[in-house]
GROMACS .gro file of N, CA and C in nm:
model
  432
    1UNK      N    1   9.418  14.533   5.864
    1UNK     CA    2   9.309  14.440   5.885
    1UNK      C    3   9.177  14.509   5.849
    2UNK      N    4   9.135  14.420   5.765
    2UNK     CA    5   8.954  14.480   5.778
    2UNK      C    6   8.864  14.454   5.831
    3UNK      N    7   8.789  14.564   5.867
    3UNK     CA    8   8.746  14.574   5.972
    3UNK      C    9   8.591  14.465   5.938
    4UNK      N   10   8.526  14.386   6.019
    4UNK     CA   11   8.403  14.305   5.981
    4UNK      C   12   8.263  14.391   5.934
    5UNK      N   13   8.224  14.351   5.863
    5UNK     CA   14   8.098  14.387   5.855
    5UNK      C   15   7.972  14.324   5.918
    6UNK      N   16   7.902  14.370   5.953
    6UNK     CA   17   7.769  14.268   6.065
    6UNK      C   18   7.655  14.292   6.005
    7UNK      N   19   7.585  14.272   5.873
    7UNK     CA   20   7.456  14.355   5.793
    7UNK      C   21   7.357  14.322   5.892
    8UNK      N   22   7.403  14.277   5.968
    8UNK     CA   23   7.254  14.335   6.062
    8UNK      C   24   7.242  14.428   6.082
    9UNK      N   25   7.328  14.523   6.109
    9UNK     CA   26   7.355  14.642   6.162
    9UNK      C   27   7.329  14.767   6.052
   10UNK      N   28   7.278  14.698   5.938
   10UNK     CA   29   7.273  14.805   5.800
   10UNK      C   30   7.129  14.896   5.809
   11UNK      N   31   7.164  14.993   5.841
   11UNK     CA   32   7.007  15.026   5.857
   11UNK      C   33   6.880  15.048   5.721
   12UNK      N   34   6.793  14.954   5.755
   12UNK     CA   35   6.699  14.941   5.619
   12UNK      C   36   6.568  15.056   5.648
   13UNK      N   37   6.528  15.012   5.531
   13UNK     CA   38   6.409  15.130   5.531
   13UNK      C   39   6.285  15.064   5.591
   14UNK      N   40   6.182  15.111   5.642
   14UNK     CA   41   6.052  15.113   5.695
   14UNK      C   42   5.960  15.082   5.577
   15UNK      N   43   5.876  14.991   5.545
   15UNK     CA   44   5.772  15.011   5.454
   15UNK      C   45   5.656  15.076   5.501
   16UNK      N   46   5.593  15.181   5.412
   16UNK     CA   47   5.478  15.242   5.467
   16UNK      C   48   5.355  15.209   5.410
   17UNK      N   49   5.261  15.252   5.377
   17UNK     CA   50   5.168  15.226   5.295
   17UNK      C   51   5.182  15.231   5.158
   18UNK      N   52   5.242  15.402   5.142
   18UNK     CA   53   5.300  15.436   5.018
   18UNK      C   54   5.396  15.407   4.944
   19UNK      N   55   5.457  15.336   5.028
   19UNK     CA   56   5.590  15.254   4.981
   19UNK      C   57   5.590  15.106   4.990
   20UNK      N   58   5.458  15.053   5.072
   20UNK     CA   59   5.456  14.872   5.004
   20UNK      C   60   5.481  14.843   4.893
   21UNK      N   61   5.408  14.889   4.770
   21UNK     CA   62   5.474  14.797   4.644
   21UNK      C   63   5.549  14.804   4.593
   22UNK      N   64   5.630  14.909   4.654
   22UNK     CA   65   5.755  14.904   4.599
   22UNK      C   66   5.851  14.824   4.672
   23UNK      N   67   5.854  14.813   4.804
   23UNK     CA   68   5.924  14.689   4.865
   23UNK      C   69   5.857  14.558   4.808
   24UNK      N   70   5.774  14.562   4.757
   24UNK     CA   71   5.649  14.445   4.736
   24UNK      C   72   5.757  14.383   4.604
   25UNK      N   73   5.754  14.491   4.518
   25UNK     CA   74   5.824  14.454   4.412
   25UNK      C   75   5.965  14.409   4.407
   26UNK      N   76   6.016  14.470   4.496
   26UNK     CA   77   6.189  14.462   4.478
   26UNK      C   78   6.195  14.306   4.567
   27UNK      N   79   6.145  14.192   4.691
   27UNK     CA   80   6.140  14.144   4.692
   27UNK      C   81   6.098  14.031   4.544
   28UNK      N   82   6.096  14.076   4.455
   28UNK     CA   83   6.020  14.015   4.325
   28UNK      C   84   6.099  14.006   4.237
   29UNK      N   85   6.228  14.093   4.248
   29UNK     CA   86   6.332  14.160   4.155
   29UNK      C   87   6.233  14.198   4.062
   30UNK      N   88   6.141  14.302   4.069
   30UNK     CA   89   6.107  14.391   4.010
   30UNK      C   90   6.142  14.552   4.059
   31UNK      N   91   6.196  14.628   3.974
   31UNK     CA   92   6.199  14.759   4.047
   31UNK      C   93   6.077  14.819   3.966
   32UNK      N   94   6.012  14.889   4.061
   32UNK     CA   95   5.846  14.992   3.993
   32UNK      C   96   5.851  15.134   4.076
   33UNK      N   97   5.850  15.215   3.988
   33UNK     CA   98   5.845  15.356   3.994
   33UNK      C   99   5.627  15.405   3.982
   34UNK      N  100   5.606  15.527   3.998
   34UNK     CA  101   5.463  15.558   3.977
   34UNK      C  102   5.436  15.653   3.857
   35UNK      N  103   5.360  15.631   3.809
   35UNK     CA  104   5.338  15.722   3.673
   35UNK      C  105   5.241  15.779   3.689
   36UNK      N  106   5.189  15.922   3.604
   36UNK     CA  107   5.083  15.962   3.649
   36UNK      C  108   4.984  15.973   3.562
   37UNK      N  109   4.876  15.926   3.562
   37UNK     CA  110   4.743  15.880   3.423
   37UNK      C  111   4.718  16.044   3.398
   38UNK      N  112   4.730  16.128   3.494
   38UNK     CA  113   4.709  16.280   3.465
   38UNK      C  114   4.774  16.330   3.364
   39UNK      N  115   4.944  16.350   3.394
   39UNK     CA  116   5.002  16.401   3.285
   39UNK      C  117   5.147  16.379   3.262
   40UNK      N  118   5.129  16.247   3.284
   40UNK     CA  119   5.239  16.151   3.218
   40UNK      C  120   5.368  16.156   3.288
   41UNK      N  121   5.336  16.183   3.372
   41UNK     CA  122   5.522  16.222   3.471
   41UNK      C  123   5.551  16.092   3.508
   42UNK      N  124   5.694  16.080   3.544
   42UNK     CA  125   5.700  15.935   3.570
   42UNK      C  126   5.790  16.012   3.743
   43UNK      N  127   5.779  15.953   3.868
   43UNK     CA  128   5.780  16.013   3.937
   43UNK      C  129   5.872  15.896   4.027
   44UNK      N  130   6.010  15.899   4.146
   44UNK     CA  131   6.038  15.817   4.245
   44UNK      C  132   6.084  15.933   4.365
   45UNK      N  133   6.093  15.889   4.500
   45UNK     CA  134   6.056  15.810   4.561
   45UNK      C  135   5.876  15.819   4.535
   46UNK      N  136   5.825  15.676   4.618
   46UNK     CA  137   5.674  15.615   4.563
   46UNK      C  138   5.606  15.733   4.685
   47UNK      N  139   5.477  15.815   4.647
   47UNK     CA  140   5.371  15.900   4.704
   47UNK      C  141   5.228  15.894   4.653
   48UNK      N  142   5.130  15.906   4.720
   48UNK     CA  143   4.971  15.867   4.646
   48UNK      C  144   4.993  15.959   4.523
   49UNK      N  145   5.060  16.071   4.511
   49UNK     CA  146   4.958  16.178   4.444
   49UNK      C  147   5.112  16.193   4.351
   50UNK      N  148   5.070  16.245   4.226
   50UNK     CA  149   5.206  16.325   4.122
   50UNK      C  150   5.281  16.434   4.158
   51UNK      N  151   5.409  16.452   4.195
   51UNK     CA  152   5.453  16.579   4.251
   51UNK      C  153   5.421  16.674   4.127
   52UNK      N  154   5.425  16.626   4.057
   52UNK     CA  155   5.442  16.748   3.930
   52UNK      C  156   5.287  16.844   3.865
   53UNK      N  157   5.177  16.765   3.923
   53UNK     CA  158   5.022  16.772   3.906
   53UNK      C  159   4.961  16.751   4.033
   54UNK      N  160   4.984  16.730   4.091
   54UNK     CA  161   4.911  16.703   4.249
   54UNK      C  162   4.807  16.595   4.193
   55UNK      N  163   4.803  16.564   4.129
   55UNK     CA  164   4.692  16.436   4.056
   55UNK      C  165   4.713  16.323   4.154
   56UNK      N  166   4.568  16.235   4.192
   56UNK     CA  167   4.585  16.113   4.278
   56UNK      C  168   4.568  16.020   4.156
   57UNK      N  169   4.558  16.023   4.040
   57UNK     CA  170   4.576  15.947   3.914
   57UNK      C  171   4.699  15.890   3.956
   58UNK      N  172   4.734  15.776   3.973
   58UNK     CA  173   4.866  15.760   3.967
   58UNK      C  174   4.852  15.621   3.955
   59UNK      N  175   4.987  15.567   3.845
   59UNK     CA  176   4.964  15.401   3.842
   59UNK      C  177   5.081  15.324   3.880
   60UNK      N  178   5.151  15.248   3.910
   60UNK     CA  179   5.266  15.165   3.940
   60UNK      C  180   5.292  15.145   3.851
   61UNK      N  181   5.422  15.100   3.735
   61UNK     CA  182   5.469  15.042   3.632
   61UNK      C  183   5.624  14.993   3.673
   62UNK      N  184   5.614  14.874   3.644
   62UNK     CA  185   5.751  14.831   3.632
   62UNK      C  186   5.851  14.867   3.549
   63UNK      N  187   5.980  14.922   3.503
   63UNK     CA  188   6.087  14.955   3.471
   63UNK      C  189   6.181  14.919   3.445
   64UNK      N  190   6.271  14.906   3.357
   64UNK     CA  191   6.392  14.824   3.320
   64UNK      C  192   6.495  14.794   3.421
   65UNK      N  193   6.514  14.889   3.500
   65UNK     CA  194   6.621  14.865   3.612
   65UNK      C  195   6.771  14.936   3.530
   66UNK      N  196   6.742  14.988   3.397
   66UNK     CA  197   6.859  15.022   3.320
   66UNK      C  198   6.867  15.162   3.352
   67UNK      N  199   7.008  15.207   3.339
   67UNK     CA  200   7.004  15.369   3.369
   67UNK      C  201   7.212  15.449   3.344
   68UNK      N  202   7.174  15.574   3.393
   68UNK     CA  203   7.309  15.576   3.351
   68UNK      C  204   7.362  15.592   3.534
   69UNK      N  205   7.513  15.639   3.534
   69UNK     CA  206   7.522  15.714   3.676
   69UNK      C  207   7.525  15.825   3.600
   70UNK      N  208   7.461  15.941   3.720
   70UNK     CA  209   7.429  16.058   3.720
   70UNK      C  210   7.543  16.112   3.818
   71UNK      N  211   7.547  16.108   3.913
   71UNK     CA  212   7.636  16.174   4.053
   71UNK      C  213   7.645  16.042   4.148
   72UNK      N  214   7.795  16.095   4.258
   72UNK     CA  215   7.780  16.000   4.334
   72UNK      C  216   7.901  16.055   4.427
   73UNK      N  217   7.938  16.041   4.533
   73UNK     CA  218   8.020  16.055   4.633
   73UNK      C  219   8.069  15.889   4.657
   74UNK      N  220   8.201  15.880   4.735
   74UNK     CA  221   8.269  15.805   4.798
   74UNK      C  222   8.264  15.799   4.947
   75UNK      N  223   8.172  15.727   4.990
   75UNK     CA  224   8.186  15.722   5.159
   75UNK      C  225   8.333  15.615   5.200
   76UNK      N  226   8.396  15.740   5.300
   76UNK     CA  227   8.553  15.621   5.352
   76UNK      C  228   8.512  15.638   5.474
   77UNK      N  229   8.383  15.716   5.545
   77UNK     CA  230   8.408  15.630   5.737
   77UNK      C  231   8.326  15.548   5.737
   78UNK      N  232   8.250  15.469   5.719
   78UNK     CA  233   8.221  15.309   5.716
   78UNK      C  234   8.108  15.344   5.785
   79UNK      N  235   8.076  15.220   5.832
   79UNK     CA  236   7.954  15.212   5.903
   79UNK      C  237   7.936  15.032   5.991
   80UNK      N  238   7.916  15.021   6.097
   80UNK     CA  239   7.914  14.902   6.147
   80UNK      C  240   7.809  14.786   6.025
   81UNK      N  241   7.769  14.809   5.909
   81UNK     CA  242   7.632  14.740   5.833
   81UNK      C  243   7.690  14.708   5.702
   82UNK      N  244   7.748  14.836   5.673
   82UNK     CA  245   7.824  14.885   5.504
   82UNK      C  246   7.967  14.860   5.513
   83UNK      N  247   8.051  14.787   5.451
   83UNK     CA  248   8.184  14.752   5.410
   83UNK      C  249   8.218  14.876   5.366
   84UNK      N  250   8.303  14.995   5.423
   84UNK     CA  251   8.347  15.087   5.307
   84UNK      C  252   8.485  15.083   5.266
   85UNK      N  253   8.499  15.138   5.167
   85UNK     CA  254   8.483  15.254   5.086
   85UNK      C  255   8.317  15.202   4.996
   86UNK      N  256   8.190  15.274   5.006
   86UNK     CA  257   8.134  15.242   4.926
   86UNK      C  258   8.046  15.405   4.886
   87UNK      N  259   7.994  15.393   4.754
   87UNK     CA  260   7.975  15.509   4.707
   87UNK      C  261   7.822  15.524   4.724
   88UNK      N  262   7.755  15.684   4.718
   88UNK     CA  263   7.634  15.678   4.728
   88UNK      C  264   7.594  15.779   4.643
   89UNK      N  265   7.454  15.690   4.518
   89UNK     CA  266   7.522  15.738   4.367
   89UNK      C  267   7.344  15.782   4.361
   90UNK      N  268   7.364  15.860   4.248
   90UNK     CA  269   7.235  15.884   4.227
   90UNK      C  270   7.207  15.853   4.083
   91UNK      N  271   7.119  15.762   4.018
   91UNK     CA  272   7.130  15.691   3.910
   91UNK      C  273   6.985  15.770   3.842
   92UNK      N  274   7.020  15.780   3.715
   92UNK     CA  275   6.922  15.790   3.620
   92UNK      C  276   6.913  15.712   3.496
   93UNK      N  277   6.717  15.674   3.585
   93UNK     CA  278   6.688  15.539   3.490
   93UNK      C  279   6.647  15.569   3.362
   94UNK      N  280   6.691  15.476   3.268
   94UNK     CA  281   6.651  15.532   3.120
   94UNK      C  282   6.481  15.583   3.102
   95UNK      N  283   6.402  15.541   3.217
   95UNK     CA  284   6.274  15.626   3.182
   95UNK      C  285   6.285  15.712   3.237
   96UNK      N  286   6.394  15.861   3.314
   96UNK     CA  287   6.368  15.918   3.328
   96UNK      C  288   6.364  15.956   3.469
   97UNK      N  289   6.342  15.867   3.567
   97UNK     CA  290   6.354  15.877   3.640
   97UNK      C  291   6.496  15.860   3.734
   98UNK      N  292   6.528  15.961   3.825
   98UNK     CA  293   6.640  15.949   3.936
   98UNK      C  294   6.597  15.844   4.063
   99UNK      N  295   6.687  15.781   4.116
   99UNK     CA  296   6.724  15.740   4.265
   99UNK      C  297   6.851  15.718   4.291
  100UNK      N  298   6.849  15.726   4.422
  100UNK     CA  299   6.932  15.696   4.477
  100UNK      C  300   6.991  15.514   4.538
  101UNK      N  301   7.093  15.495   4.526
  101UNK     CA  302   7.129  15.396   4.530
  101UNK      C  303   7.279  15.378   4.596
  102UNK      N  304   7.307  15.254   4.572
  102UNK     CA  305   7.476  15.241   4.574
  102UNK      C  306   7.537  15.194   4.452
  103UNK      N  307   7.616  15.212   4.414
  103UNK     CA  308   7.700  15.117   4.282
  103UNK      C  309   7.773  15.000   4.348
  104UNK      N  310   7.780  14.875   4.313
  104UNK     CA  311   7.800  14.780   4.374
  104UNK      C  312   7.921  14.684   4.245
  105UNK      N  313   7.982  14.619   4.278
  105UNK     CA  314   8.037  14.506   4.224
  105UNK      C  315   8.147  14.562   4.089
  106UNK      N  316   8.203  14.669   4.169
  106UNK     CA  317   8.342  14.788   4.093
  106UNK      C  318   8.373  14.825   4.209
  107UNK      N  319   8.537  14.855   4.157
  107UNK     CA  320   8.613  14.933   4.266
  107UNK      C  321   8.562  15.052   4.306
  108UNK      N  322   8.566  15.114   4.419
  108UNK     CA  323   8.485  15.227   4.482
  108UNK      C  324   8.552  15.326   4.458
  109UNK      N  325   8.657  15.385   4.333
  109UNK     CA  326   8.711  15.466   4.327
  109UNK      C  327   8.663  15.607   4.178
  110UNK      N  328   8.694  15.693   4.196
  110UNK     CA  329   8.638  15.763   4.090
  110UNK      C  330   8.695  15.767   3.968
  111UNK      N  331   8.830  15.618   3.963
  111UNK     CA  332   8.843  15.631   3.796
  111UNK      C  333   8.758  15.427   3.770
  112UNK      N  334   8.701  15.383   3.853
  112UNK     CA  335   8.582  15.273   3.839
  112UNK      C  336   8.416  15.354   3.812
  113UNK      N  337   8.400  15.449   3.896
  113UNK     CA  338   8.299  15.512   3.879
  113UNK      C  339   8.269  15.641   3.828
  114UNK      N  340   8.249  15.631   3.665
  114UNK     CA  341   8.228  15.730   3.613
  114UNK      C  342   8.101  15.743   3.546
  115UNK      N  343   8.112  15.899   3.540
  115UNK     CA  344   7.927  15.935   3.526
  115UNK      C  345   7.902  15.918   3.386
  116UNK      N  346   7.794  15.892   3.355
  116UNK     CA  347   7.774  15.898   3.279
  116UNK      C  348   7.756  15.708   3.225
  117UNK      N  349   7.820  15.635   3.336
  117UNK     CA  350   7.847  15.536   3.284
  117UNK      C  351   7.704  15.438   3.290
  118UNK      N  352   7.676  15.317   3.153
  118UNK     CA  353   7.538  15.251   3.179
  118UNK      C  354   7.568  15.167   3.289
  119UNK      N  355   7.429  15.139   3.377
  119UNK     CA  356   7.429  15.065   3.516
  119UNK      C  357   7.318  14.970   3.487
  120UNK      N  358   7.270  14.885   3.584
  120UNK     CA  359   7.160  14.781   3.596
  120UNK      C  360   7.127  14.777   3.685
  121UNK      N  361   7.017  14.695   3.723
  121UNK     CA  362   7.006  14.713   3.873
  121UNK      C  363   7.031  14.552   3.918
  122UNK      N  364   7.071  14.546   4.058
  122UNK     CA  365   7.043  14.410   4.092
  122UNK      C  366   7.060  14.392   4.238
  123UNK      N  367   6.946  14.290   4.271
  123UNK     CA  368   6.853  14.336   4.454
  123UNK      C  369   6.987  14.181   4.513
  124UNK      N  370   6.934  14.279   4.650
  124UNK     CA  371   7.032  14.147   4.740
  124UNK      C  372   6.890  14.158   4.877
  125UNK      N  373   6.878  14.073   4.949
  125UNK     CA  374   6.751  14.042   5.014
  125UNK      C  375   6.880  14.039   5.123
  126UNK      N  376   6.779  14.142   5.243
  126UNK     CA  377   6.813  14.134   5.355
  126UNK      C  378   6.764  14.103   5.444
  127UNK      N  379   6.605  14.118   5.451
  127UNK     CA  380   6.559  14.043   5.538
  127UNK      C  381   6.402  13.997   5.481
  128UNK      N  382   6.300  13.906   5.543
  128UNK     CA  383   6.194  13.862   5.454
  128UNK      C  384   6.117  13.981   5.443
  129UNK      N  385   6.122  14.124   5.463
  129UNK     CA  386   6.036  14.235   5.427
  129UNK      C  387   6.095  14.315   5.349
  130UNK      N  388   6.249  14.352   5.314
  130UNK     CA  389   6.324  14.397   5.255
  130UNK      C  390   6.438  14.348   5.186
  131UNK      N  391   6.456  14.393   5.037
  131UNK     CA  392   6.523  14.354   4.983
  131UNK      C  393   6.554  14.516   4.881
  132UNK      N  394   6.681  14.485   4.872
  132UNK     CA  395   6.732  14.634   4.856
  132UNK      C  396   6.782  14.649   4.721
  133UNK      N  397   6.790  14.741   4.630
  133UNK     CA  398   6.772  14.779   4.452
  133UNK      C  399   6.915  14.861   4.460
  134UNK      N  400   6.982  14.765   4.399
  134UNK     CA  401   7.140  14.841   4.393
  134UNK      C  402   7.198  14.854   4.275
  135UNK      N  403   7.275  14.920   4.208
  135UNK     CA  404   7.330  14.907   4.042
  135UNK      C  405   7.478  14.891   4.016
  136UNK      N  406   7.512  14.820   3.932
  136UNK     CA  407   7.632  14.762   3.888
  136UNK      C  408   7.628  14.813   3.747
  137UNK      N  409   7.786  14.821   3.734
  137UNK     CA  410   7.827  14.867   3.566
  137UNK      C  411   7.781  14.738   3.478
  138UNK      N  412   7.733  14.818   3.406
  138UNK     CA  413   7.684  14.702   3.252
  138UNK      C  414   7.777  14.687   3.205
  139UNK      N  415   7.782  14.532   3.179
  139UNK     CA  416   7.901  14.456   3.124
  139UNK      C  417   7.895  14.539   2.958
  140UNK      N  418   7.998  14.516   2.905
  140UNK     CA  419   8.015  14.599   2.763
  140UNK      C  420   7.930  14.571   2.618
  141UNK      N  421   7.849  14.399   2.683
  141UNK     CA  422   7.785  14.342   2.565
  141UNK      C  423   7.655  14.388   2.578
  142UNK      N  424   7.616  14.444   2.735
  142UNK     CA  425   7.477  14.487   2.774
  142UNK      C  426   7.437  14.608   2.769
  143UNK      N  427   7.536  14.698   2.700
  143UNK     CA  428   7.486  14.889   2.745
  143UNK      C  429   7.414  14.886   2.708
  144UNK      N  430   7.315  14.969   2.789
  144UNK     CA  431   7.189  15.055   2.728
  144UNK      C  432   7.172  15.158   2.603
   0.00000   0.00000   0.00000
């Protein structure tokens, strides 16, 4: 038997100051990373300043949501929020930038999830302040 899932119970993230527009956006199905007018870094998770320049130059830009998988583990003890077996992947977006995510809508096993493979992104809304940026394998007509 499987066991229920209750997504209430999923624990979401906090929006902060530094991180409103980016919840701002993903409610939008936009995903936006920060760039830096200093010296061009493209930078995630969202912070005032460039890790790479300490520069407060910094601009929001929206992003394809396209990327490859980079790494990822298989979680099998579950969680009262998360249905498992589900994986926790770290994706790199074709601009360059890493996050972290889940791979969603493939079998949770490591011959479904292979690196290297093109992903997309696509949000599921959990509650009216959060809505969460997850990636699925690109169908074969869509690779990046």
């Amino acid at each position: 038997m499987t066991p229920t899932v209750d997504r209430t119970k999923r624990p979401l993230p906090r929006p902060t100051p530094e991180t409103q527009h980016f919840w701002e956006g993903t409610r939008n199905g936009l995903l936006l990373i920060q760039r830096c007018n200093a010296c061009h870094d493209s930078y995630f998770p969202p912070r005032p300043f460039c890790p790479a320049c300490s520069s407060h130059d910094v601009a929001v830009e929206e992003v394809s949501g396209r990327g490859t998988l980079y790494s990822y583990l298989i979680n099998h003890t579950g969680h009262p929020g998360i249905a498992s077996p589900y994986s926790i992947a770290v994706v790199q977006l074709d601009e360059g930038v890493r996050m972290m995510s889940n791979i969603v809508n493939c079998d949770q096993t490591p011959e479904a999830l292979v690196i290297d493979m093109p992903v997309e992104v696509v949000f599921e809304v959990f509650s009216d302040e959060i809505t969460l940026p997850f990636f699925q394998p690109v169908s074969d007509g869509n690779a990046s």
